[in-house]
Coordinates of C-alpha atoms in Angstrom, one line a residue:
Chain A
X595 CA -32.9 21.5 -29.2
X596 CA -36.8 22.1 -29.5
X597 CA -38.6 24.2 -27.9
X598 CA -36.1 27.1 -28.0
X599 CA -37.1 29.4 -25.2
X600 CA -34.7 31.7 -24.8
X601 CA -31.0 31.8 -26.6
X602 CA -28.3 33.7 -23.8
X603 CA -24.8 34.1 -25.0
X604 CA -21.2 35.3 -23.1
X605 CA -18.7 37.1 -24.9
X606 CA -15.2 37.5 -24.1
X607 CA -13.4 39.9 -26.8
X608 CA -10.2 41.3 -27.0
X609 CA -10.1 44.9 -27.8
X610 CA -6.7 46.8 -28.5
X611 CA -6.4 50.1 -29.3
X612 CA -9.7 51.4 -29.3
X613 CA -12.1 53.9 -28.5
X614 CA -15.2 51.9 -29.0
X615 CA -17.3 53.7 -27.2
X616 CA -16.9 57.7 -26.5
X617 CA -17.6 59.2 -24.0
X618 CA -18.1 63.3 -22.8
X619 CA -16.0 65.4 -24.5
X620 CA -13.5 67.1 -22.6
X621 CA -13.3 71.5 -22.6
X622 CA -14.8 71.3 -26.3
X623 CA -12.2 69.0 -28.1
X624 CA -10.5 66.9 -26.0
X625 CA -12.1 63.2 -27.0
X626 CA -13.0 61.0 -23.7
X627 CA -13.9 56.7 -24.2
X628 CA -16.4 55.3 -21.3
X629 CA -15.2 54.5 -18.4
X630 CA -16.4 53.2 -14.8
X631 CA -16.1 54.6 -11.5
X632 CA -13.6 51.3 -10.9
X633 CA -11.5 52.3 -14.2
X634 CA -12.7 49.8 -16.7
X635 CA -13.7 51.0 -19.6
X636 CA -16.9 49.8 -21.4
X637 CA -19.3 49.8 -23.9
X638 CA -23.1 51.1 -23.6
X639 CA -26.4 49.0 -23.9
X640 CA -27.1 51.2 -26.6
X641 CA -23.6 51.1 -28.8
X642 CA -24.2 47.3 -28.3
X643 CA -27.3 47.2 -30.0
X644 CA -26.9 49.1 -32.6
X645 CA -23.9 47.0 -33.2
X646 CA -26.1 44.2 -33.0
X647 CA -28.4 44.8 -35.4
X648 CA -25.9 46.2 -37.6
X649 CA -24.2 42.8 -37.9
X650 CA -28.1 41.5 -38.1
X651 CA -28.7 44.1 -41.4
X652 CA -25.6 42.7 -43.4
X653 CA -25.8 39.1 -42.1
X654 CA -29.9 39.3 -44.0
X655 CA -28.3 40.5 -47.2
X656 CA -26.3 37.7 -47.3
X657 CA -29.4 35.3 -46.6
X658 CA -31.4 34.3 -50.0
X659 CA -34.0 33.4 -47.7
X660 CA -34.5 36.4 -46.9
X661 CA -37.7 37.1 -48.7
X662 CA -39.1 40.8 -48.2
X663 CA -37.3 41.6 -45.0
X664 CA -34.9 44.1 -43.9
X665 CA -33.7 46.6 -41.2
X666 CA -35.3 49.7 -40.2
X667 CA -32.8 52.6 -39.0
X668 CA -33.1 53.3 -35.5
X669 CA -34.8 56.9 -35.6
X670 CA -37.4 55.6 -37.8
X671 CA -38.5 52.2 -37.0
X672 CA -41.4 51.2 -38.6
X673 CA -44.2 48.2 -36.8
X674 CA -44.3 45.6 -39.9
X675 CA -42.8 42.8 -37.6
X676 CA -43.5 40.9 -40.4
X677 CA -40.6 42.5 -42.3
X678 CA -39.0 44.8 -40.4
X679 CA -36.1 43.1 -38.2
X680 CA -35.6 45.9 -35.9
X681 CA -39.7 46.0 -35.6
X682 CA -40.0 42.5 -34.5
X683 CA -37.0 42.1 -32.3
X684 CA -35.8 46.1 -31.1
X685 CA -39.4 46.7 -30.2
X686 CA -40.5 50.1 -31.2
X687 CA -42.9 52.8 -29.6
X688 CA -45.6 54.7 -31.4
X689 CA -46.3 56.9 -29.5
X690 CA -50.4 58.7 -30.1
X691 CA -52.1 56.2 -32.5
X692 CA -55.1 57.0 -30.6
X693 CA -56.0 54.2 -28.5
X694 CA -53.7 51.8 -29.5
X695 CA -50.5 52.4 -27.5
X696 CA -48.2 51.0 -30.9
X697 CA -45.9 49.2 -28.3
X698 CA -44.1 46.7 -28.2
X699 CA -40.9 45.5 -26.2
X700 CA -38.1 44.3 -27.2
X701 CA -37.5 40.5 -27.2
X702 CA -33.5 40.9 -28.0
X703 CA -31.9 42.6 -25.3
X704 CA -27.7 43.0 -24.5
X705 CA -25.6 44.8 -21.6
X706 CA -23.3 46.8 -22.0
X707 CA -19.5 45.5 -22.3
X708 CA -17.3 45.5 -19.7
X709 CA -13.5 44.9 -19.9
X710 CA -12.5 42.0 -17.2
X711 CA -9.8 44.6 -15.5
X712 CA -9.0 48.1 -15.3
X713 CA -8.0 49.5 -18.3
X714 CA -5.1 51.9 -19.0
X715 CA -5.8 54.8 -20.6
X716 CA -3.6 56.9 -23.4
X717 CA -4.2 60.2 -25.5
X718 CA -3.7 60.7 -29.1
X719 CA -2.9 63.9 -30.6
X720 CA -4.8 64.5 -33.5
X721 CA -4.9 67.5 -36.3
X722 CA -8.9 68.8 -37.1
X723 CA -8.4 69.1 -40.2
X724 CA -9.9 72.8 -41.5
X725 CA -12.8 72.6 -43.8
X726 CA -13.4 75.7 -45.1
X727 CA -11.0 77.4 -47.2
X728 CA -12.9 80.6 -47.3
X729 CA -10.3 82.9 -46.3
X730 CA -13.6 84.6 -44.1
X731 CA -14.0 82.2 -42.3
X732 CA -13.9 81.6 -38.7
X733 CA -13.3 78.5 -38.2
X734 CA -9.8 78.0 -37.4
X735 CA -7.5 74.8 -36.8
X736 CA -7.5 73.1 -33.9
X737 CA -6.0 69.9 -32.4
X738 CA -8.0 67.5 -30.8
X739 CA -6.9 65.3 -28.5
X740 CA -8.7 61.3 -28.2
X741 CA -8.4 58.8 -25.3
X742 CA -8.0 55.3 -26.3
X743 CA -7.6 52.6 -24.5
X744 CA -4.5 50.0 -24.2
X745 CA -5.8 46.2 -23.8
X746 CA -9.4 44.8 -22.9
X747 CA -10.5 41.8 -22.2
X748 CA -14.5 43.4 -23.1
X749 CA -17.2 41.1 -21.1
X750 CA -20.4 41.4 -22.9
X751 CA -24.1 39.1 -23.4
X752 CA -26.6 39.2 -25.7
X753 CA -30.2 37.6 -24.6
X754 CA -32.9 36.6 -27.3
X755 CA -36.4 35.8 -26.1
X756 CA -37.6 33.0 -28.6
X757 CA -41.2 33.5 -27.5
X758 CA -41.5 36.5 -28.1
X759 CA -39.9 36.8 -31.5
X760 CA -42.3 37.6 -34.0
X761 CA -44.5 37.4 -31.4
X762 CA -47.3 39.6 -30.4
X763 CA -50.5 39.2 -27.4
X764 CA -53.8 40.6 -26.8
X765 CA -56.1 40.0 -23.5
X766 CA -59.6 39.0 -23.9
X767 CA -61.9 38.4 -20.2
X768 CA -63.2 34.9 -20.3
X769 CA -65.1 35.7 -16.9
X770 CA -65.2 37.5 -13.9
X771 CA -61.3 36.0 -12.6
X772 CA -59.9 34.6 -15.6
X773 CA -58.5 37.0 -18.5
X774 CA -57.0 34.6 -21.1
X775 CA -53.9 35.7 -23.0
X776 CA -54.1 35.5 -27.2
X777 CA -50.8 34.8 -29.1
X778 CA -50.4 35.9 -32.4
X779 CA -47.7 35.3 -35.0
X780 CA -46.7 37.7 -37.6
X781 CA -44.6 35.3 -39.6
X782 CA -44.2 31.4 -40.0
X783 CA -42.0 28.9 -37.4
X784 CA -39.2 28.8 -40.3
X785 CA -39.1 32.3 -40.4
X786 CA -38.9 32.5 -36.6
X787 CA -35.6 30.0 -36.4
X788 CA -34.3 32.0 -39.5
X789 CA -34.3 34.7 -37.5
X790 CA -33.3 33.6 -34.1
X791 CA -30.1 31.9 -35.8
X792 CA -29.5 35.6 -37.8
X793 CA -29.2 36.8 -34.4
X794 CA -27.1 34.3 -32.7
X795 CA -25.0 34.6 -35.9
X796 CA -24.8 38.4 -35.3
X797 CA -23.6 38.1 -32.0
X798 CA -20.2 36.9 -33.8
X799 CA -19.7 40.1 -36.2
X800 CA -19.9 42.8 -34.0
X801 CA -18.2 45.3 -35.5
X802 CA -19.9 48.8 -36.2
X803 CA -18.4 50.5 -32.8
X804 CA -17.9 54.5 -32.7
X805 CA -18.4 56.1 -36.1
X806 CA -15.7 58.6 -34.8
X807 CA -12.9 56.5 -34.2
X808 CA -11.5 55.3 -37.8
X809 CA -9.5 53.1 -36.0
X810 CA -11.1 49.5 -36.7
X811 CA -12.6 47.7 -33.4
X812 CA -14.1 44.5 -33.7
X813 CA -15.7 42.8 -31.0
X814 CA -15.2 39.4 -32.7
X815 CA -15.2 36.5 -29.0
X816 CA -12.1 35.0 -28.5
X817 CA -13.7 33.0 -26.1
X818 CA -18.5 32.4 -26.2
X819 CA -21.3 30.5 -24.1
X820 CA -24.7 29.6 -26.1
X821 CA -26.8 28.3 -23.8
X822 CA -30.2 27.2 -25.9
X823 CA -32.2 27.8 -22.2
X824 CA -35.9 26.4 -21.5
X825 CA -36.3 28.9 -19.4
X826 CA -36.4 32.6 -19.1
X827 CA -33.0 33.4 -17.5
X828 CA -29.7 35.1 -18.2
X829 CA -27.7 33.7 -15.6
X830 CA -25.3 32.8 -17.8
X831 CA -24.4 36.4 -18.2
X832 CA -21.9 36.1 -15.8
X833 CA -20.2 33.0 -16.4
X834 CA -16.8 35.0 -17.4
X835 CA -17.2 36.4 -14.1
X836 CA -17.5 33.6 -12.4
X837 CA -15.5 31.2 -10.1
X838 CA -14.4 27.8 -11.5
X839 CA -16.6 26.2 -8.8
X840 CA -20.0 27.8 -9.9
X841 CA -19.6 28.2 -13.6
X842 CA -19.8 24.2 -12.6
X843 CA -23.1 24.4 -10.7
X844 CA -24.7 27.1 -13.3
X845 CA -23.9 24.2 -15.8
X846 CA -25.2 21.6 -13.7
X847 CA -28.3 23.7 -13.2
X848 CA -28.8 24.1 -17.6
X849 CA -27.8 20.6 -18.0
X850 CA -30.8 19.9 -15.2
X851 CA -33.7 22.3 -16.8
X852 CA -33.1 20.6 -20.2
X853 CA -31.1 23.2 -21.8
X854 CA -28.4 23.4 -24.0
X855 CA -24.7 24.7 -24.2
X856 CA -22.0 25.5 -26.5
X857 CA -18.7 26.8 -25.0
X858 CA -15.8 27.4 -27.7
X859 CA -11.9 29.2 -26.8
X860 CA -9.7 30.0 -29.2
X861 CA -7.1 30.4 -27.3
X862 CA -6.7 26.6 -27.2
X863 CA -6.4 23.6 -28.9
X864 CA -8.4 21.1 -26.7
X865 CA -12.1 21.9 -26.9
X866 CA -14.6 22.8 -29.7
X867 CA -12.8 27.1 -31.1
X868 CA -15.5 29.6 -31.0
X869 CA -16.2 28.8 -34.9
X870 CA -17.3 25.2 -33.9
X871 CA -19.2 26.3 -30.8
X872 CA -21.6 28.9 -33.1
X873 CA -21.4 26.0 -35.3
X874 CA -22.9 23.5 -33.4
X875 CA -25.5 25.6 -31.6
X876 CA -26.3 26.9 -34.7
X877 CA -27.2 23.9 -36.1
X878 CA -29.9 22.5 -32.9
X879 CA -31.9 24.8 -33.3
X880 CA -34.3 22.3 -34.2
X881 CA -37.2 24.7 -32.9
X882 CA -38.4 27.6 -30.7
X883 CA -41.2 27.4 -28.4
X884 CA -44.6 28.4 -30.0
X885 CA -47.3 29.6 -27.9
X886 CA -49.7 30.1 -30.1
X887 CA -49.5 26.6 -30.9
X888 CA -49.3 26.0 -34.9
X889 CA -51.7 28.9 -36.1
X890 CA -51.4 31.0 -39.2
X891 CA -49.3 33.9 -39.2
X892 CA -51.0 36.9 -39.3
X893 CA -50.3 40.5 -40.4
X894 CA -49.5 42.7 -37.9
X895 CA -51.7 45.5 -39.4
X896 CA -54.4 43.0 -38.9
X897 CA -53.9 42.4 -35.6
X898 CA -53.4 46.0 -34.0
X899 CA -56.8 46.9 -35.6
X900 CA -59.1 44.4 -33.6
X901 CA -56.9 44.0 -30.5
X902 CA -56.3 45.8 -27.5
X903 CA -52.5 45.1 -28.1
Chain B
X736 CA -55.1 31.4 -18.6
X737 CA -54.1 33.6 -16.4
X738 CA -56.4 33.8 -12.9
X739 CA -57.0 36.4 -10.8
X740 CA -58.5 33.8 -7.5
X741 CA -56.2 35.6 -5.6
X742 CA -57.8 38.9 -5.3
X743 CA -61.6 37.8 -4.5
X744 CA -60.2 36.7 -1.4
X745 CA -60.0 39.5 1.0
X746 CA -56.7 40.8 2.0
X747 CA -54.8 38.0 4.7
X748 CA -51.1 38.6 4.3
X749 CA -50.3 35.5 6.5
X750 CA -47.3 34.6 4.9
X751 CA -44.4 36.0 5.1
X752 CA -41.3 35.6 2.4
X753 CA -38.2 37.0 1.0
X754 CA -37.0 37.9 -2.7
X755 CA -34.2 38.3 -3.2
X756 CA -33.1 40.6 -6.3
X757 CA -29.3 39.7 -8.2
X758 CA -28.2 42.6 -10.6
X759 CA -26.6 41.0 -13.1
X760 CA -25.7 44.0 -15.0
X761 CA -25.8 47.8 -13.8
X762 CA -29.1 48.8 -13.5
X763 CA -30.7 52.6 -14.5
X764 CA -33.6 52.9 -12.4
X765 CA -35.0 56.7 -13.1
X766 CA -38.4 57.8 -12.3
X767 CA -40.8 59.3 -14.4
X768 CA -40.2 62.4 -15.8
X769 CA -36.3 63.0 -15.7
X770 CA -36.0 66.1 -17.9
X771 CA -32.3 66.1 -18.8
X772 CA -31.0 64.1 -16.7
X773 CA -32.1 59.9 -16.0
X774 CA -30.6 60.4 -12.2
X775 CA -30.9 56.6 -11.0
X776 CA -32.1 55.5 -8.0
X777 CA -29.6 53.7 -5.0
X778 CA -32.9 50.7 -5.3
X779 CA -35.7 50.0 -7.0
X780 CA -39.2 51.6 -6.1
X781 CA -41.8 49.8 -4.7
X782 CA -44.1 50.3 -8.2
X783 CA -40.2 48.8 -10.2
X784 CA -40.5 46.2 -7.5
X785 CA -44.2 45.2 -8.6
X786 CA -43.5 45.6 -12.3
X787 CA -40.6 42.9 -12.1
X788 CA -43.5 40.4 -10.3
X789 CA -46.0 41.5 -12.9
X790 CA -43.6 40.8 -15.3
X791 CA -42.7 37.4 -14.3
X792 CA -46.1 36.6 -14.1
X793 CA -47.0 37.7 -17.4
X794 CA -49.3 40.3 -17.3
X795 CA -48.5 43.0 -19.7
X796 CA -51.5 44.4 -19.9
X797 CA -51.8 47.8 -21.6
X798 CA -53.3 50.7 -19.5
X799 CA -56.8 50.6 -20.8
X800 CA -57.1 46.8 -20.2
X801 CA -55.4 47.1 -16.4
X802 CA -58.1 50.0 -15.2
X803 CA -60.8 47.3 -16.9
X804 CA -59.0 44.0 -15.1
X805 CA -59.4 45.9 -11.8
X806 CA -62.6 47.1 -11.9
X807 CA -64.1 43.8 -13.3
X808 CA -61.9 42.3 -10.2
X809 CA -63.3 44.5 -7.9
X810 CA -67.1 43.9 -8.8
X811 CA -66.5 40.0 -9.0
X812 CA -65.0 40.2 -5.1
X813 CA -67.9 42.6 -4.1
X814 CA -70.4 39.8 -5.3
X815 CA -69.0 37.0 -3.7
X816 CA -68.5 39.2 -0.3
X817 CA -72.7 39.4 -0.3
X818 CA -74.7 41.7 0.8
X819 CA -73.3 44.7 3.8
X820 CA -69.9 42.7 4.6
X821 CA -68.1 45.2 5.9
X822 CA -65.4 44.3 4.1
X823 CA -66.6 46.2 1.2
X824 CA -65.4 49.5 2.6
X825 CA -61.6 48.4 2.6
X826 CA -59.6 50.2 0.1
X827 CA -58.8 46.9 -1.4
X828 CA -62.6 47.2 -2.4
X829 CA -63.2 50.4 -2.7
X830 CA -59.5 51.7 -4.6
X831 CA -59.5 55.1 -2.4
X832 CA -56.2 54.2 -1.9
X833 CA -54.8 52.7 -5.3
X834 CA -51.4 54.1 -5.3
X835 CA -50.3 54.8 -9.1
X836 CA -46.4 55.1 -10.1
X837 CA -45.7 58.4 -11.2
X838 CA -46.3 56.7 -14.8
X839 CA -49.1 55.8 -13.8
X840 CA -48.7 51.9 -13.7
X841 CA -51.8 50.8 -11.4
X842 CA -50.5 47.3 -9.7
X843 CA -53.0 45.0 -9.3
X844 CA -50.4 43.0 -6.2
X845 CA -50.3 45.6 -4.4
X846 CA -53.7 44.8 -1.6
X847 CA -52.1 42.0 -1.7
X848 CA -48.4 42.1 -0.8
X849 CA -46.9 44.6 1.0
X850 CA -42.7 45.4 1.6
X851 CA -41.8 45.2 5.1
X852 CA -38.0 45.4 5.0
X853 CA -35.8 45.7 2.6
X854 CA -31.8 44.8 2.9
X855 CA -29.8 46.9 0.7
X856 CA -26.7 46.8 -1.3
X857 CA -24.2 49.1 -1.4
X858 CA -24.2 50.6 -5.1
X859 CA -21.5 52.9 -6.9
X860 CA -22.3 55.0 -9.6
X861 CA -22.0 56.6 -12.7
X862 CA -23.0 58.8 -15.4
X863 CA -23.9 57.1 -19.1
X864 CA -23.6 59.0 -22.1
X865 CA -26.6 58.8 -23.7
X866 CA -28.3 58.8 -26.8
X867 CA -32.0 59.9 -26.3
X868 CA -34.1 59.3 -29.4
X869 CA -36.5 62.8 -28.8
X870 CA -39.9 64.0 -30.8
X871 CA -41.0 67.4 -30.5
X872 CA -42.7 70.5 -32.1
X873 CA -39.3 72.2 -32.4
X874 CA -36.6 73.3 -34.3
X875 CA -33.8 70.8 -32.5
X876 CA -34.6 67.7 -35.2
X877 CA -32.3 68.9 -38.3
X878 CA -29.3 68.9 -36.2
X879 CA -29.5 66.1 -34.0
X880 CA -30.5 63.2 -37.0
X881 CA -27.8 61.6 -38.9
X882 CA -30.4 60.1 -41.5
X883 CA -32.8 62.9 -43.7
X884 CA -34.2 62.0 -47.2
X885 CA -31.0 61.7 -50.1
X886 CA -33.5 64.1 -52.0
X887 CA -32.4 67.4 -49.8
X888 CA -28.5 66.5 -50.0
X889 CA -27.7 69.8 -52.0
X890 CA -29.8 71.7 -49.4
X891 CA -28.0 70.5 -46.2
X892 CA -24.6 70.8 -48.3
X893 CA -26.0 75.0 -48.4
X894 CA -27.0 75.0 -44.5
X895 CA -23.3 73.4 -44.2
X896 CA -21.7 76.1 -45.7
X897 CA -24.0 78.3 -44.5
X898 CA -25.5 79.9 -47.3
X899 CA -29.5 79.2 -46.4
X900 CA -31.1 79.4 -42.9
X901 CA -33.3 77.1 -40.9
X902 CA -35.6 78.5 -38.7
X903 CA -39.5 79.0 -37.1
X904 CA -39.9 82.6 -37.4
X905 CA -42.4 84.1 -39.5
X906 CA -39.8 85.9 -41.6
X907 CA -38.6 82.2 -42.5
X908 CA -41.5 82.2 -45.8
X909 CA -40.3 78.8 -47.4
X910 CA -42.5 76.4 -45.9
X911 CA -43.9 74.0 -48.6
X912 CA -41.0 71.1 -48.0
X913 CA -42.0 70.6 -52.5
X914 CA -40.5 74.1 -52.9
X915 CA -37.6 73.2 -50.2
X916 CA -35.9 71.3 -53.4
X917 CA -35.4 74.5 -55.6
X918 CA -33.9 77.0 -52.2
X919 CA -31.4 78.5 -53.4
X920 CA -27.8 80.9 -51.2
X921 CA -29.3 83.3 -48.6
X922 CA -32.4 81.7 -48.5
X923 CA -34.4 81.6 -45.5
X924 CA -36.0 78.1 -44.7
X925 CA -39.1 77.4 -42.4
X926 CA -38.1 73.7 -40.5
X927 CA -41.6 72.4 -41.4
X928 CA -40.7 72.5 -45.2
X929 CA -37.8 70.0 -43.6
X930 CA -39.7 68.1 -41.3
X931 CA -41.6 65.7 -43.5
X932 CA -37.6 65.1 -44.9
X933 CA -36.2 63.6 -41.8
X934 CA -37.0 60.4 -39.4
X935 CA -39.4 60.5 -37.0
X936 CA -36.6 60.8 -33.9
X937 CA -33.8 62.9 -33.5
X938 CA -31.1 62.2 -31.5
X939 CA -30.2 64.5 -28.3
X940 CA -27.4 63.7 -26.2
X941 CA -28.5 63.1 -22.1
X942 CA -26.0 62.4 -19.1
X943 CA -27.8 58.7 -17.8
X944 CA -26.7 57.8 -14.3
X945 CA -26.5 53.7 -13.5
X946 CA -25.7 52.2 -10.2
X947 CA -24.0 49.2 -10.0
X948 CA -25.3 47.0 -6.8
X949 CA -22.3 45.4 -5.1
X950 CA -24.2 42.8 -3.8
X951 CA -28.5 41.3 -3.7
X952 CA -31.2 43.4 -3.2
X953 CA -33.8 41.5 -0.6
X954 CA -37.3 42.5 0.6
X955 CA -39.3 40.7 3.6
X956 CA -42.6 40.7 2.3
X957 CA -46.0 39.6 3.5
X958 CA -48.7 38.3 1.1
X959 CA -51.4 35.6 0.7
X960 CA -51.1 32.4 1.0
X961 CA -52.6 31.3 -3.3
X962 CA -50.0 35.1 -4.4
X963 CA -46.7 33.0 -2.3
X964 CA -47.8 30.6 -4.3
X965 CA -47.9 32.0 -7.8
X966 CA -45.2 34.6 -7.6
X967 CA -43.0 31.3 -6.5
X968 CA -44.0 28.6 -9.5
X969 CA -43.8 32.5 -11.8
X970 CA -39.9 33.7 -10.9
X971 CA -38.9 29.6 -11.4
X972 CA -40.7 29.6 -15.0
X973 CA -40.8 33.2 -15.4
X974 CA -43.4 34.2 -18.3
X975 CA -41.0 36.6 -19.9
X976 CA -37.3 38.8 -19.3
X977 CA -36.7 39.9 -15.6
X978 CA -35.1 43.9 -16.0
X979 CA -35.5 46.5 -13.3
X980 CA -34.9 50.3 -14.8
X981 CA -34.4 49.5 -18.3
X982 CA -33.8 47.0 -21.5
X983 CA -29.9 46.3 -19.9
X984 CA -30.7 45.9 -16.6
X985 CA -31.1 42.5 -16.2
X986 CA -31.9 40.5 -13.2
X987 CA -32.8 37.4 -11.5
X988 CA -35.1 37.0 -8.7
X989 CA -36.4 34.2 -6.4
X990 CA -38.7 33.9 -3.4
X991 CA -38.6 31.7 -0.5
X992 CA -41.2 31.7 2.4
X993 CA -39.8 32.0 5.8
X994 CA -41.0 29.7 8.4
X995 CA -41.0 31.6 12.0

């Protein structure tokens, strides 16, 4: 598909005996799992973004076309959109840089992952090993408990605003009633497409959940709906919540505006599997919408010096 | 090319319409300076709604550009009205009644679009524990960072074994980041020696409230014919993804004119 404006991904991933996202500790050392008032466990959007960028980083390292690109840590994002994938896809805010505010809105966004049904939560008893063997140490041997959730189908979504990927905007006056929006690309179109594919592929390999829980947790999907869209819409995020009729209407709406969608389901041999759906979607990314009309890339720093971005 | 002609027309709000906003995810709509608890309102503030509409129109202006645009448009509107026109005394031209959100957002739509009545859904609330990234000149950063320069591993191990102390009082004499690498047990290290070895942000766990609306937010609005047409088109094909509150507050919005 040509001129893709947005990529939406809605997933259903089974998780068992997991603490994918821990909440507040109760009574000092009883760790909890995050839960909504309706009893469903969830993983925050922040954790979803963290897991996504970890997956992007791993896939990028395996990619021979990565050039000098890398993924910076979330606690120190740069503004080098041409090199730092987190700066480009995750945005940044560098306060107090004089008149230039140094902000970028993230083209990539993620929703909470939420269980489709109320969850069954249990507690596991752990021994917290005393670390300091020094006799005078005040640290006591302690017991701790860990909450875990038994069996969940986690529903999650991701979205890429392809119109903003590796692109910045600047505004200039034309006359008294018009403002011209100038778009500046920081990498060429083939690199933009590579990043869009990285984003899509990464949504298949989410594994970096709660570091504290040594239980291997994975968010690899069992069912997936991938939409290559002609419009910035994220309605597909609710796909697995919809009734059959609403799903059909959504598909008709997508078709009507020239969007392409791919559905994969690993639980049946009828129709494409998740893997096949991803392969087909990755192959279908022919070009992203280019708001600069094919202009040459400009490094971010050069752009920031002259623009009021 | 963004066309601001709508602003030059006197604000005759003779079109009624209904703005419907459907939340696709839980929303966290906290206002300006929340402090240590990010409480969400049950519904978006007017500033958030204006922001959503400006997002759809693609007006992502930084503050100084926004101030400038407004000034220029007012000048142009004045010129259009001509000499001694009574409308020049109106707040749309004078700016005397400009409302500004607590975070300093002045919308360009406020005189040509008014919210009349709101139909708000019931909401369920819950608190999320959020890793808030923060910067400060205080001493907290060393405890709130998972990452630091590999060169100070030995120093951090000494701290872990409680052999050295970090602080910011005058008795903490080791202040030079270069000298940090030679510290020994019993030393008092000033945080200024550590700072360059740590990342830009430290993490401070903070509660953030989310609301789950049980249905759509609906607003009856009055606006001018020109703006109604612009907004209708912008919501059909938004220039940017639509949000309320935070980056994970995804919404869909549409505008329908009401003909009485």
